[in-house]
Structure formats: C-alpha cells, structure tokens
C-alpha cells in the first residue's frame, strides 16, 4: 500500500534494515568554498557559540560558511578575504572550482570510500551558498548560472553504487544565501534566516528533482524546511513511494508561526539574550556540538560533533569532520585532525548506542583531491574495520553500551544474534583481562575478531576473565566475540 502524507502512515514505517546494518557512511562537503578554504581556527562549533556568541555564525570553524563570514566586517574571514582575495565577489570562485573539477575522478573517490569500509556515501548537492552540484532544471532567478554544468551528483552516484555502496544526497533546505543575503552573526539570526517568497517552492522542486533523477537511499536535509508540515509530509510520502528503502534525517522542522516570527529583529534580539545566557553556563564538555530538535517525522537523528550518552531507542547518526571543519581548510595541519584511534573509539561508542557514523571528507577544489591527512585517516580507519567489521556491521545494541575491566580499561559492547562483542578501547596491558559484569555470557572461550585467535575465558566473581596471548599486537581497539 502506498505511503500517505500523514504522520500516522509515515511514523509507522520501520527504519530499513540496510541502514540499521550499515554503521558507517562518508559525508562529502565540496564546492567553491574550498577555493578560499578559510575559516577562523580555534575551538569546536559548540565552543564557538559559547565563547563568541555575538559573532559566532561569522566565526564558525566551518569553511563552507565562508560567504556569510566575509559579509561581517569584524570577522577574521572578512579581513582574510580583503587581504588575500582583494574583496572579490564570492561568485568569482565558481570558475576556479570548475577548472579544478576537470581533474576529478569519481571512481577514485568511490574506491577510497569502499576501502575505508563505508556502506553509504552522502554528497552535499547544495550547501548554504546555493550552488548546485548538478545541472538542475529548476532555475535560480536570484543568481544566474548557479548550477554546475557537469553532473557531479550523477557521476558520483554511479561510481559509488558500482562499488556496492548506497548513495545519498544532502540538501540545504533551511538556508540559501542567494535568496536571503543578510549576514548572520548570532544563533537567532541563523534561526530566522530561512527564506520565504519563492524559495519554498524552489526548494521543494529541487528536492523532488534529486529524488526523481538520482533515487537517493538517504535524503539528508539541513537546518530546517521552508515549507509547512503538509507540504513536507507530501514530499516524504512521495519519496518513500519512489525509493522504498530510503531514509530521511531529522533536520526537517517545518515552517511554523514561531519560526516565522524569528524574521523580526526584535524577536531575534530577545531570543539572543536567552540563548547567550544559557550557552555561557555550559561547561567545555557540554558545548562541543549540536543536537537538532526532533521534528514530527524522521528515520534517524543527527548530532553534529556530538553524541548521546546512552543507548537510544531512536536510530541516530553522528556526523562530523576529521578536523573542526567539514569543508577543506587550507590552514589545517596534520595536528588539527583527529587521530585514527580517536575516530575508531568514538565510532565504536556510537554503534554501541544504536548509532551510525557519517564521517566527512572535505576535498580540495583546485585539484579535486582528498588531502593526504584525510586519506591517512581513511586508510587507518578502513584497516581497522576490515579486521573488525564482524563486530560492527549488522550488530545491534546490547543491554548496555559500556563497561570496564578491573584494570580500568574502557569497554563498549555490540551484539549480533547470540554473540556479544566486547570492544576494548585501551591497550591490552597484561596476560589477562577481566571484564566486569554479572550479566556477561557464560563463555568458556572467546575469539579475537581481528586475528581469529581463540582466547580462553572463565567466569569470575563479578566478571569474565580472558587469558590473552602475547601475539595480539597493537590496534586502536580490540574486539572479542563472546558466545555462550
């Protein structure tokens, strides 16, 4: 029976098994913003909002926000733009992007993502600057020639699917700076910036074009939706009826009267006062990222540079870059990127709590290449997943996500059928490991997933003792399969 544009029909639909099983996807932020490739460096996105609220949106570490940042005279980006680019219009970056695009080889990207262990790939098809990475038939009357003549979306979709991965599309539905060119400084400015007028119809038409032309397995909207709830539910029903195993994320808050009122400066200043006071009370640990508000319908949630503390009943997807930016930042050095070990640890913790990881790559625009520091992380991550994928892919949360060993080692748990996987996040310190917990299975032996080595184990008072051979070596994390 076709899905109907009602919450009753849409919310009864289960999350497709492929998405539950996939665990790891690649996000791609690539566009003309990667020509200047500049943003203020410092803390995370959450810390930026806490510590520099009055100009936070112009000081974001995200290079993909460059066009907005250079409109704010006091921002570092505006100063950089004047000094390095002589204040040229942002639109001038289009031609260098198209020139660099000549070197793009989508099959090479697909090979890289498959080797990293990704099961799906989500491409930013239109970010906040409004530039489309496909030759859209839906014309932007506010910015002529604002769609790429080369079909980046179609070529990458074909390459990714050719390697056995799913393909998804990101679309910035809530912001388009070609429709609303007012500079944004604060969170309230950001919240009130969704364009009205002819934009809701434009966004709806482009999203439908993406669905009909590319049949994406993931429909990943950003910020919010410019149309009303009725319009949105009709779009979801049409999408599910077209792509029967597709999924939509959570960044679809429809236009409401409350959101509409944020277009008025007096309302934004009132909200700014409340938000600034609340953010400044946060600790460093509390201000690392963003967790979007839950909309009336979605298949999964998308905390950004953040994670949930416990197992979630609702499927979720942690999204982050390898550094503080999604788009490529020329100023990033190897030290600015997360280590493979750190990425693996956060990934395991995410999977243990019913999440997937959507890890971003930010290619250069002048030669269409993925920078080597990012490639190194993908190789290391993929090497670990190749050895330990049995403890990740197709698993589900256990009764608890985390635990510890008697020596203090951190443990995360995943499960598949009758098998419990214990992931040890710290170096193996001695000839034995005692995992705490009366709820652990009564196993007499365990399998070290990466090597296939059999490990003797026995129940102890309050836990399970694993007798470790000396041959297991070093790794970002060790997974052990425990079967009763």
Short mmCIF file of C-alpha atoms in Angstrom, two decimals:
data_model
loop_
_atom_site.label_atom_id
_atom_site.label_comp_id
_atom_site.label_asym_id
_atom_site.label_seq_id
_atom_site.Cartn_x
_atom_site.Cartn_y
_atom_site.Cartn_z
CA UNK A 1 0.00 0.00 0.00
CA UNK A 2 1.49 3.41 -0.92
CA UNK A 3 2.51 5.68 1.92
CA UNK A 4 0.12 8.52 2.67
CA UNK A 5 1.14 12.09 3.56
CA UNK A 6 0.13 11.67 7.20
CA UNK A 7 2.16 11.25 10.36
CA UNK A 8 0.21 8.08 11.12
CA UNK A 9 1.31 6.49 7.84
CA UNK A 10 4.89 7.75 7.84
CA UNK A 11 5.70 7.12 11.50
CA UNK A 12 4.52 3.51 11.24
CA UNK A 13 7.29 2.79 8.74
CA UNK A 14 10.29 0.96 10.26
CA UNK A 15 13.87 2.02 9.60
CA UNK A 16 15.14 -0.13 6.69
CA UNK A 17 17.46 -2.96 7.67
CA UNK A 18 20.24 -1.84 5.34
CA UNK A 19 20.58 1.43 7.25
CA UNK A 20 20.47 -0.31 10.63
CA UNK A 21 23.24 -2.66 9.44
CA UNK A 22 25.46 -0.18 7.58
CA UNK A 23 27.02 1.63 10.57
CA UNK A 24 29.49 3.73 8.55
CA UNK A 25 28.97 6.31 5.84
CA UNK A 26 31.03 9.03 4.17
CA UNK A 27 29.87 12.64 4.00
CA UNK A 28 31.33 14.94 1.31
CA UNK A 29 31.46 18.74 1.61
CA UNK A 30 32.88 20.08 -1.64
CA UNK A 31 32.17 23.25 -3.53
CA UNK A 32 33.51 26.66 -4.46
CA UNK A 33 34.02 27.43 -0.75
CA UNK A 34 37.01 25.05 -0.98
CA UNK A 35 38.83 27.56 -3.21
CA UNK A 36 39.39 30.15 -0.43
CA UNK A 37 39.22 27.27 2.07
CA UNK A 38 39.41 29.56 5.09
CA UNK A 39 37.68 29.80 8.45
CA UNK A 40 38.52 31.06 11.91
CA UNK A 41 40.53 28.42 13.72
CA UNK A 42 40.11 27.68 17.38
CA UNK A 43 37.59 25.57 19.20
CA UNK A 44 34.74 23.36 18.11
CA UNK A 45 31.46 24.67 16.75
CA UNK A 46 29.85 24.39 20.19
CA UNK A 47 32.69 26.23 21.90
CA UNK A 48 32.48 28.98 19.28
CA UNK A 49 28.82 29.62 20.08
CA UNK A 50 29.54 29.61 23.80
CA UNK A 51 32.63 31.84 23.79
CA UNK A 52 31.89 34.25 20.91
CA UNK A 53 28.11 34.38 20.78
CA UNK A 54 27.65 37.86 19.30
CA UNK A 55 29.54 36.96 16.09
CA UNK A 56 29.56 33.17 16.37
CA UNK A 57 27.97 32.41 13.00
CA UNK A 58 30.64 34.53 11.29
CA UNK A 59 33.39 32.89 13.37
CA UNK A 60 32.35 29.29 12.81
CA UNK A 61 35.23 26.88 12.07
CA UNK A 62 33.28 25.67 9.02
CA UNK A 63 34.91 26.83 5.76
CA UNK A 64 31.65 26.13 3.92
CA UNK A 65 30.22 29.20 5.71
CA UNK A 66 32.80 31.50 4.09
CA UNK A 67 30.34 33.57 2.01
CA UNK A 68 28.42 34.58 5.12
CA UNK A 69 31.56 35.22 7.17
CA UNK A 70 33.06 37.69 4.68
CA UNK A 71 29.89 39.81 4.90
CA UNK A 72 30.61 40.54 8.57
CA UNK A 73 33.34 43.24 8.58
CA UNK A 74 34.74 42.39 12.01
CA UNK A 75 35.26 38.71 11.19
CA UNK A 76 38.66 37.16 10.52
CA UNK A 77 37.28 35.81 7.26
CA UNK A 78 36.40 39.31 6.04
CA UNK A 79 39.92 40.52 6.83
CA UNK A 80 41.42 37.47 5.13
CA UNK A 81 39.20 37.98 2.09
CA UNK A 82 40.28 41.60 1.72
CA UNK A 83 43.98 40.78 2.08
CA UNK A 84 44.20 37.58 0.03
CA UNK A 85 41.36 37.92 -2.47
CA UNK A 86 41.15 41.72 -2.71
CA UNK A 87 37.49 41.62 -1.70
CA UNK A 88 36.37 39.95 -4.93
CA UNK A 89 32.77 38.68 -5.15
CA UNK A 90 32.20 35.17 -3.84
CA UNK A 91 30.80 34.29 -7.26
CA UNK A 92 34.31 34.62 -8.71
CA UNK A 93 35.24 31.30 -7.07
CA UNK A 94 32.94 29.46 -9.48
CA UNK A 95 35.39 29.40 -12.40
CA UNK A 96 38.38 28.11 -10.37
CA UNK A 97 36.11 25.40 -8.97
CA UNK A 98 35.04 24.34 -12.47
CA UNK A 99 38.66 24.36 -13.61
CA UNK A 100 39.70 22.09 -10.74
CA UNK A 101 36.73 19.85 -11.50
CA UNK A 102 38.45 18.79 -14.72
CA UNK A 103 40.81 16.68 -12.59
CA UNK A 104 38.02 14.92 -10.70
CA UNK A 105 37.87 11.14 -10.99
CA UNK A 106 34.72 9.87 -9.22
CA UNK A 107 35.81 6.22 -9.48
CA UNK A 108 38.94 7.00 -7.45
CA UNK A 109 36.80 8.54 -4.71
CA UNK A 110 34.50 5.52 -4.72
CA UNK A 111 37.49 3.18 -4.40
CA UNK A 112 38.75 5.21 -1.44
CA UNK A 113 35.41 5.18 0.35
CA UNK A 114 34.89 1.45 -0.20
CA UNK A 115 38.39 0.71 1.11
CA UNK A 116 37.59 2.78 4.21
CA UNK A 117 34.70 0.43 4.96
CA UNK A 118 31.85 2.81 4.11
CA UNK A 119 28.50 1.25 3.27
CA UNK A 120 26.93 4.51 2.05
CA UNK A 121 28.02 7.93 0.79
CA UNK A 122 26.15 11.23 1.18
CA UNK A 123 27.13 14.11 -1.10
CA UNK A 124 26.37 17.76 -0.38
CA UNK A 125 24.44 18.64 -3.53
CA UNK A 126 23.67 22.23 -2.49
CA UNK A 127 25.11 23.93 0.57
CA UNK A 128 24.10 27.28 2.04
CA UNK A 129 25.74 29.22 -0.81
CA UNK A 130 23.04 27.75 -3.06
CA UNK A 131 25.41 26.42 -5.72
CA UNK A 132 24.10 23.14 -7.14
CA UNK A 133 26.45 20.27 -7.99
CA UNK A 134 24.13 19.01 -10.70
CA UNK A 135 22.70 20.70 -13.82
CA UNK A 136 19.35 21.48 -12.24
CA UNK A 137 16.40 22.26 -14.46
CA UNK A 138 14.97 24.35 -11.60
CA UNK A 139 16.35 27.81 -12.25
CA UNK A 140 17.52 30.21 -9.56
CA UNK A 141 16.30 33.62 -10.65
CA UNK A 142 18.33 35.31 -7.91
CA UNK A 143 21.71 34.00 -9.12
CA UNK A 144 22.08 33.04 -12.80
CA UNK A 145 24.32 30.11 -13.77
CA UNK A 146 24.30 28.82 -10.21
CA UNK A 147 24.30 25.14 -11.13
CA UNK A 148 27.28 23.06 -12.18
CA UNK A 149 27.23 22.10 -15.87
CA UNK A 150 28.88 18.78 -15.02
CA UNK A 151 26.63 16.27 -13.28
CA UNK A 152 28.72 15.66 -10.17
CA UNK A 153 25.78 14.09 -8.36
CA UNK A 154 25.00 11.63 -11.13
CA UNK A 155 28.61 10.64 -11.77
CA UNK A 156 29.35 10.03 -8.10
CA UNK A 157 26.10 8.12 -7.61
CA UNK A 158 27.08 5.77 -10.43
CA UNK A 159 30.63 5.32 -9.12
CA UNK A 160 29.53 4.70 -5.52
CA UNK A 161 26.83 2.21 -6.48
CA UNK A 162 29.31 0.47 -8.74
CA UNK A 163 31.35 -0.36 -5.63
CA UNK A 164 28.35 -1.79 -3.78
CA UNK A 165 27.65 1.24 -1.58
CA UNK A 166 24.41 3.19 -1.18
CA UNK A 167 24.22 6.79 -2.36
CA UNK A 168 22.51 9.68 -0.59
CA UNK A 169 22.04 13.41 -1.09
CA UNK A 170 22.38 16.34 1.30
CA UNK A 171 20.39 19.48 0.50
CA UNK A 172 20.38 22.74 2.44
CA UNK A 173 16.66 23.35 2.69
CA UNK A 174 16.77 25.85 5.54
CA UNK A 175 19.36 28.31 4.23
CA UNK A 176 20.18 29.67 0.78
CA UNK A 177 22.26 32.83 0.65
CA UNK A 178 21.21 33.60 -2.92
CA UNK A 179 17.62 34.09 -1.67
CA UNK A 180 18.44 35.76 1.66
CA UNK A 181 21.70 37.71 1.57
CA UNK A 182 21.54 39.27 5.02
CA UNK A 183 24.71 38.49 7.03
CA UNK A 184 24.25 36.20 10.01
CA UNK A 185 26.03 36.83 13.29
CA UNK A 186 24.11 35.07 16.05
CA UNK A 187 22.09 31.90 16.55
CA UNK A 188 18.87 33.88 16.40
CA UNK A 189 19.94 35.40 13.07
CA UNK A 190 20.59 31.87 11.91
CA UNK A 191 17.20 30.64 13.14
CA UNK A 192 15.38 33.45 11.36
CA UNK A 193 17.23 33.23 8.05
CA UNK A 194 15.13 30.64 6.19
CA UNK A 195 13.97 32.44 3.03
CA UNK A 196 10.32 32.95 2.22
CA UNK A 197 8.79 34.23 -1.00
CA UNK A 198 9.60 31.97 -3.93
CA UNK A 199 12.12 29.88 -2.00
CA UNK A 200 9.84 27.17 -0.51
CA UNK A 201 8.60 26.20 -3.98
CA UNK A 202 12.17 26.28 -5.31
CA UNK A 203 13.49 24.01 -2.54
CA UNK A 204 10.60 21.59 -2.98
CA UNK A 205 11.13 21.42 -6.74
CA UNK A 206 14.87 20.84 -6.43
CA UNK A 207 14.47 18.17 -3.78
CA UNK A 208 11.93 16.38 -5.94
CA UNK A 209 14.31 16.65 -8.88
CA UNK A 210 17.05 14.99 -6.83
CA UNK A 211 14.66 12.20 -5.83
CA UNK A 212 13.36 11.56 -9.32
CA UNK A 213 16.71 11.82 -11.08
CA UNK A 214 19.04 10.03 -8.65
CA UNK A 215 16.81 7.84 -6.42
CA UNK A 216 18.89 8.54 -3.29
CA UNK A 217 18.89 6.00 -0.47
CA UNK A 218 19.39 8.85 2.02
CA UNK A 219 17.54 12.18 1.87
CA UNK A 220 19.57 14.37 4.20
CA UNK A 221 18.14 17.87 4.66
CA UNK A 222 19.94 20.56 6.64
CA UNK A 223 18.84 23.28 9.06
CA UNK A 224 15.04 23.12 8.55
CA UNK A 225 12.38 23.00 5.85
CA UNK A 226 10.98 26.23 4.33
CA UNK A 227 7.53 24.78 3.63
CA UNK A 228 4.76 23.87 6.04
CA UNK A 229 4.14 20.45 7.58
CA UNK A 230 1.53 19.48 4.99
CA UNK A 231 4.00 20.18 2.17
CA UNK A 232 6.73 18.25 3.96
CA UNK A 233 4.64 15.14 4.62
CA UNK A 234 3.60 15.02 0.98
CA UNK A 235 7.28 15.13 0.00
CA UNK A 236 8.13 12.29 2.40
CA UNK A 237 5.30 10.09 1.15
CA UNK A 238 6.31 10.65 -2.45
CA UNK A 239 9.94 9.89 -1.58
CA UNK A 240 9.14 6.63 0.24
CA UNK A 241 6.88 5.55 -2.60
CA UNK A 242 9.68 6.26 -5.09
CA UNK A 243 12.59 4.88 -3.01
CA UNK A 244 11.00 2.14 -0.94
CA UNK A 245 14.00 1.62 1.34
CA UNK A 246 15.07 5.26 1.59
CA UNK A 247 15.65 7.13 4.85
CA UNK A 248 15.26 10.77 5.90
CA UNK A 249 17.13 12.57 8.66
CA UNK A 250 15.84 14.86 11.39
CA UNK A 251 16.63 18.37 10.13
CA UNK A 252 13.19 18.97 8.71
CA UNK A 253 11.46 21.28 11.19
CA UNK A 254 8.71 22.81 9.03
CA UNK A 255 7.89 26.49 8.87
CA UNK A 256 5.63 27.49 11.76
CA UNK A 257 4.35 30.79 13.10
CA UNK A 258 7.02 30.70 15.81
CA UNK A 259 9.80 30.27 13.24
CA UNK A 260 8.24 32.92 11.01
CA UNK A 261 8.36 35.42 13.88
CA UNK A 262 12.15 34.96 14.04
CA UNK A 263 12.38 37.06 10.88
CA UNK A 264 11.71 40.14 13.04
CA UNK A 265 14.76 41.75 14.63
CA UNK A 266 13.03 42.44 17.96
CA UNK A 267 12.21 38.75 18.34
CA UNK A 268 15.73 37.70 17.37
CA UNK A 269 17.32 40.01 19.94
CA UNK A 270 15.03 38.64 22.65
CA UNK A 271 15.95 35.06 21.75
CA UNK A 272 19.64 36.00 21.54
CA UNK A 273 19.60 37.15 25.14
CA UNK A 274 18.13 33.86 26.32
CA UNK A 275 20.45 31.69 24.21
CA UNK A 276 23.60 33.61 25.10
CA UNK A 277 22.91 33.31 28.82
CA UNK A 278 22.21 29.58 28.53
CA UNK A 279 25.29 28.82 26.42
CA UNK A 280 27.64 30.74 28.69
CA UNK A 281 26.63 28.50 31.58
CA UNK A 282 27.77 25.40 29.71
CA UNK A 283 30.96 23.61 30.59
CA UNK A 284 33.54 22.75 27.95
CA UNK A 285 32.26 19.17 27.84
CA UNK A 286 28.69 20.36 27.28
CA UNK A 287 29.49 22.73 24.42
CA UNK A 288 31.20 20.56 21.85
CA UNK A 289 28.44 20.12 19.31
CA UNK A 290 24.85 20.40 18.16
CA UNK A 291 21.86 18.09 18.64
CA UNK A 292 18.99 19.19 16.35
CA UNK A 293 15.44 19.41 17.62
CA UNK A 294 13.31 16.35 16.85
CA UNK A 295 10.79 17.06 14.03
CA UNK A 296 7.34 15.46 13.58
CA UNK A 297 8.85 12.71 11.40
CA UNK A 298 12.32 11.32 10.72
CA UNK A 299 14.09 7.98 10.44
CA UNK A 300 17.22 8.98 12.34
CA UNK A 301 18.69 11.82 14.37
CA UNK A 302 21.93 13.64 13.52
CA UNK A 303 24.01 15.05 16.39
CA UNK A 304 26.83 17.14 14.94
CA UNK A 305 30.25 16.92 16.61
CA UNK A 306 28.27 15.41 19.48
CA UNK A 307 26.93 12.08 20.69
CA UNK A 308 24.34 10.65 23.02
CA UNK A 309 25.40 9.33 26.41
CA UNK A 310 23.20 6.23 26.41
CA UNK A 311 21.61 3.68 24.09
CA UNK A 312 18.90 5.42 22.07
CA UNK A 313 15.64 3.78 21.05
CA UNK A 314 15.59 6.08 18.02
CA UNK A 315 18.19 5.36 15.35
CA UNK A 316 20.81 8.09 15.08
CA UNK A 317 23.83 9.10 13.06
CA UNK A 318 26.79 11.02 14.45
CA UNK A 319 28.13 13.43 11.85
CA UNK A 320 31.48 15.19 11.99
CA UNK A 321 34.54 16.20 10.05
CA UNK A 322 38.00 14.85 10.74
CA UNK A 323 39.02 18.34 11.90
CA UNK A 324 36.79 21.15 13.21
CA UNK A 325 35.55 21.91 9.67
CA UNK A 326 33.53 19.91 7.18
CA UNK A 327 34.85 21.80 4.15
CA UNK A 328 38.58 21.76 3.38
CA UNK A 329 40.60 24.31 5.38
CA UNK A 330 43.99 25.24 3.91
CA UNK A 331 45.16 26.19 7.38
CA UNK A 332 44.68 22.72 8.85
CA UNK A 333 47.82 20.73 9.61
CA UNK A 334 48.02 17.06 10.49
CA UNK A 335 47.77 18.04 14.16
CA UNK A 336 44.34 19.60 13.55
CA UNK A 337 42.84 16.25 12.53
CA UNK A 338 41.51 13.62 14.91
CA UNK A 339 43.71 10.55 15.21
CA UNK A 340 42.62 7.21 13.78
CA UNK A 341 42.44 5.88 17.33
CA UNK A 342 40.13 8.69 18.45
CA UNK A 343 37.87 8.24 15.41
CA UNK A 344 37.67 4.48 15.95
CA UNK A 345 36.84 4.91 19.64
CA UNK A 346 34.04 7.41 19.00
CA UNK A 347 32.74 5.17 16.20
CA UNK A 348 32.55 2.11 18.44
CA UNK A 349 30.80 4.11 21.15
CA UNK A 350 28.31 5.40 18.59
CA UNK A 351 27.49 1.93 17.26
CA UNK A 352 27.13 0.60 20.81
CA UNK A 353 24.43 3.23 21.44
CA UNK A 354 22.43 2.48 18.26
CA UNK A 355 24.13 4.99 16.02
CA UNK A 356 25.90 5.17 12.69
CA UNK A 357 28.87 7.40 11.90
CA UNK A 358 28.76 9.75 8.90
CA UNK A 359 32.40 10.82 8.66
CA UNK A 360 33.11 13.79 6.44
CA UNK A 361 35.78 14.30 3.82
CA UNK A 362 36.50 17.81 2.56
CA UNK A 363 38.27 17.61 -0.81
CA UNK A 364 40.32 20.44 -2.25
CA UNK A 365 38.64 22.39 -5.04
CA UNK A 366 41.68 23.43 -7.05
CA UNK A 367 42.55 19.83 -8.00
CA UNK A 368 39.55 17.76 -6.78
CA UNK A 369 41.75 15.66 -4.49
CA UNK A 370 41.18 14.48 -0.92
CA UNK A 371 44.01 15.91 1.24
CA UNK A 372 46.58 13.42 2.48
CA UNK A 373 45.84 13.90 6.22
CA UNK A 374 42.25 12.85 5.49
CA UNK A 375 43.38 9.98 3.26
CA UNK A 376 45.64 8.71 6.04
CA UNK A 377 42.71 8.63 8.46
CA UNK A 378 40.54 6.81 5.93
CA UNK A 379 43.25 4.19 5.37
CA UNK A 380 43.74 3.64 9.09
CA UNK A 381 40.02 3.55 9.79
CA UNK A 382 39.44 1.15 6.90
CA UNK A 383 42.23 -1.13 8.04
CA UNK A 384 40.67 -1.43 11.47
CA UNK A 385 37.19 -2.03 10.03
CA UNK A 386 38.45 -4.65 7.59
CA UNK A 387 39.84 -6.62 10.52
CA UNK A 388 36.98 -5.98 12.95
CA UNK A 389 33.91 -5.48 10.76
CA UNK A 390 32.23 -8.63 12.08
CA UNK A 391 31.90 -6.87 15.44
CA UNK A 392 30.38 -3.76 13.82
CA UNK A 393 28.32 -4.37 10.67
CA UNK A 394 24.87 -5.80 11.29
CA UNK A 395 25.17 -5.54 15.07
CA UNK A 396 22.63 -4.08 17.46
CA UNK A 397 22.98 -2.52 20.91
CA UNK A 398 23.31 -4.92 23.83
CA UNK A 399 21.55 -4.34 27.15
CA UNK A 400 24.22 -1.75 28.00
CA UNK A 401 26.63 0.19 25.82
CA UNK A 402 29.65 0.46 28.06
CA UNK A 403 31.57 -1.20 30.83
CA UNK A 404 35.08 -1.55 32.14
CA UNK A 405 37.71 -4.08 33.08
CA UNK A 406 39.20 -4.44 36.53
CA UNK A 407 42.38 -2.72 35.30
CA UNK A 408 40.32 0.31 34.27
CA UNK A 409 40.22 -0.44 30.54
CA UNK A 410 37.19 1.03 28.79
CA UNK A 411 34.83 -1.46 27.16
CA UNK A 412 31.99 -0.99 24.65
CA UNK A 413 29.51 -3.70 23.69
CA UNK A 414 27.74 -4.63 20.47
CA UNK A 415 25.67 -7.74 19.78
CA UNK A 416 24.64 -9.94 16.87
CA UNK A 417 22.37 -12.91 17.45
CA UNK A 418 23.73 -14.82 20.45
CA UNK A 419 27.20 -13.29 20.13
CA UNK A 420 28.28 -10.43 22.36
CA UNK A 421 31.23 -8.37 21.17
CA UNK A 422 33.39 -6.68 23.78
CA UNK A 423 35.47 -3.83 22.35
CA UNK A 424 38.50 -2.89 24.45
CA UNK A 425 39.40 0.76 23.86
CA UNK A 426 42.66 0.78 25.80
CA UNK A 427 45.93 -1.08 25.13
CA UNK A 428 45.95 -4.66 26.37
CA UNK A 429 48.06 -4.32 29.49
CA UNK A 430 48.81 -7.84 30.70
CA UNK A 431 48.24 -11.52 30.11
CA UNK A 432 44.65 -11.30 31.24
CA UNK A 433 41.66 -9.03 31.01
CA UNK A 434 38.79 -9.24 33.48
CA UNK A 435 35.62 -7.60 32.16
CA UNK A 436 33.29 -6.58 34.95
CA UNK A 437 29.62 -7.59 34.96
CA UNK A 438 27.35 -10.37 36.21
CA UNK A 439 25.32 -10.03 33.01
CA UNK A 440 28.11 -11.28 30.73
CA UNK A 441 27.58 -14.64 28.95
CA UNK A 442 28.95 -17.83 30.47
CA UNK A 443 31.57 -18.30 27.77
CA UNK A 444 34.49 -20.71 28.08
CA UNK A 445 36.32 -19.24 25.14
CA UNK A 446 36.33 -16.05 23.12
CA UNK A 447 37.52 -15.19 19.63
CA UNK A 448 39.79 -12.23 19.00
CA UNK A 449 37.95 -10.85 15.98
CA UNK A 450 40.88 -9.29 14.11
CA UNK A 451 43.20 -12.31 14.27
CA UNK A 452 40.75 -15.16 14.74
CA UNK A 453 42.78 -16.32 17.74
CA UNK A 454 40.98 -18.38 20.38
CA UNK A 455 41.17 -16.86 23.84
CA UNK A 456 40.41 -18.87 26.97
CA UNK A 457 37.91 -17.28 29.32
CA UNK A 458 36.23 -18.19 32.57
CA UNK A 459 33.62 -16.74 34.87
CA UNK A 460 34.98 -14.96 37.93
CA UNK A 461 33.20 -13.31 40.80
CA UNK A 462 31.53 -10.31 39.18
CA UNK A 463 33.02 -10.70 35.73
CA UNK A 464 34.65 -12.68 32.94
CA UNK A 465 38.40 -13.37 32.73
CA UNK A 466 40.08 -13.55 29.32
CA UNK A 467 43.56 -15.09 29.19
CA UNK A 468 45.34 -13.16 26.46
CA UNK A 469 48.11 -14.49 24.23
CA UNK A 470 51.13 -12.27 23.59
CA UNK A 471 50.53 -12.24 19.83
CA UNK A 472 47.57 -9.87 19.60
CA UNK A 473 49.69 -6.78 18.93
CA UNK A 474 48.66 -3.13 18.97
CA UNK A 475 45.45 -1.73 17.48
CA UNK A 476 43.15 1.27 18.01
CA UNK A 477 40.75 -1.17 19.70
CA UNK A 478 40.46 -4.93 20.18
CA UNK A 479 37.16 -6.78 19.73
CA UNK A 480 36.40 -10.13 21.35
CA UNK A 481 33.44 -12.32 20.37
CA UNK A 482 31.77 -13.95 23.38
CA UNK A 483 29.27 -16.73 22.73
CA UNK A 484 27.60 -18.80 25.49
#
